[in-house]
Amino acid sequence: MLTHVDPIEVLFQATRTRKPIEGLVAALERVESRPVWAVRLANPVLEIRAICPVEWSGVHEKDMPALVGTKQVFLPKELDREAGVVVLSRSEYVEQAKETLKATIKQGDVLPATVIAVLPRREDSPARLVVEVAGVPVEIPRKLASRSLSLPLDRQYRPGQVIAVKVLDPENLTFSVKDAYPDPWQAYSFTRGQIISGTVIQIVQGIVFIEPDVAPGIAGISPYPVRGEVRRGDRVQCIVATFDRERKKLHLRLRRVM
């Protein structure tokens, strides 16, 4: 004999026991002038609308749009049957999960992580990469996340991509993508006369800094061309003049802007 299960009662019990539930951040809306995520639960209850207000999102209000379209885990905080609304908290789940993760990792561990999103740069914060490590979402600042000197984070990583991260500080859950991979100065080699392509990173006092396409993370240098102009972000073709792995020096000569 089949027993009917009341989905609202299941949700009520999850709220009472603080059982984590998964949901898709389907939209960013405003309720009474404050931003909230509209969440589609993994096991949706048609009569109940799930929301996560900004104060329980675990991110700054300006970062909320970046997580629309991603799957997140929440703790149900309050179920109002009459209003047909369940209030969720991502921040409380994250803090709870972080404590569990801290107990299972140590400094120097290299772990798989899944990219969730890239949070854009704010006035008070650099761009950050949000990844999931053992089911726990963590933020990695650009200086530890970027393996390229010329590409922004959103061109290096895509949601769902699996990458490696290295544990730098287990207590503070500090991770690095860059340190999880070999030093590019040791991983790549160049020969005199080799023709390579790259991207101009910056120009300082007549010196052009170029990141080779074959070796992300390395900055070669070239004198500013006598003729013509070159700007930051330009795609260029160069000739290798000298390469010194130990001193981390790559000298180039600009051939042309591509």
JSON list of C-alpha atoms in Angstrom, two decimals, residues 21 30 32 47-48 82 91 94 103 174 178 183 205 209 251:
[
{"chain": "A", "resi": 21, "resn": "ILE", "atom": "CA", "xyz": [18.52, 21.34, 1.05]},
{"chain": "A", "resi": 30, "resn": "ARG", "atom": "CA", "xyz": [13.39, 42.66, -4.67]},
{"chain": "A", "resi": 32, "resn": "GLU", "atom": "CA", "xyz": [10.11, 45.11, 0.27]},
{"chain": "A", "resi": 47, "resn": "GLU", "atom": "CA", "xyz": [2.53, 25.67, -2.93]},
{"chain": "A", "resi": 48, "resn": "ILE", "atom": "CA", "xyz": [5.70, 27.10, -1.36]},
{"chain": "A", "resi": 82, "resn": "GLU", "atom": "CA", "xyz": [-0.09, 30.63, 5.28]},
{"chain": "A", "resi": 91, "resn": "SER", "atom": "CA", "xyz": [25.46, 31.76, 4.87]},
{"chain": "A", "resi": 94, "resn": "VAL", "atom": "CA", "xyz": [28.44, 27.66, 4.45]},
{"chain": "A", "resi": 103, "resn": "ALA", "atom": "CA", "xyz": [38.82, 19.22, 10.29]},
{"chain": "A", "resi": 174, "resn": "THR", "atom": "CA", "xyz": [42.83, 29.89, 2.21]},
{"chain": "A", "resi": 178, "resn": "LYS", "atom": "CA", "xyz": [48.19, 29.09, -8.89]},
{"chain": "A", "resi": 183, "resn": "ASP", "atom": "CA", "xyz": [55.84, 26.95, -11.70]},
{"chain": "A", "resi": 205, "resn": "GLN", "atom": "CA", "xyz": [59.22, 53.19, -19.02]},
{"chain": "A", "resi": 209, "resn": "PHE", "atom": "CA", "xyz": [55.77, 43.19, -20.81]},
{"chain": "A", "resi": 251, "resn": "HIS", "atom": "CA", "xyz": [63.93, 38.68, -23.36]}
]
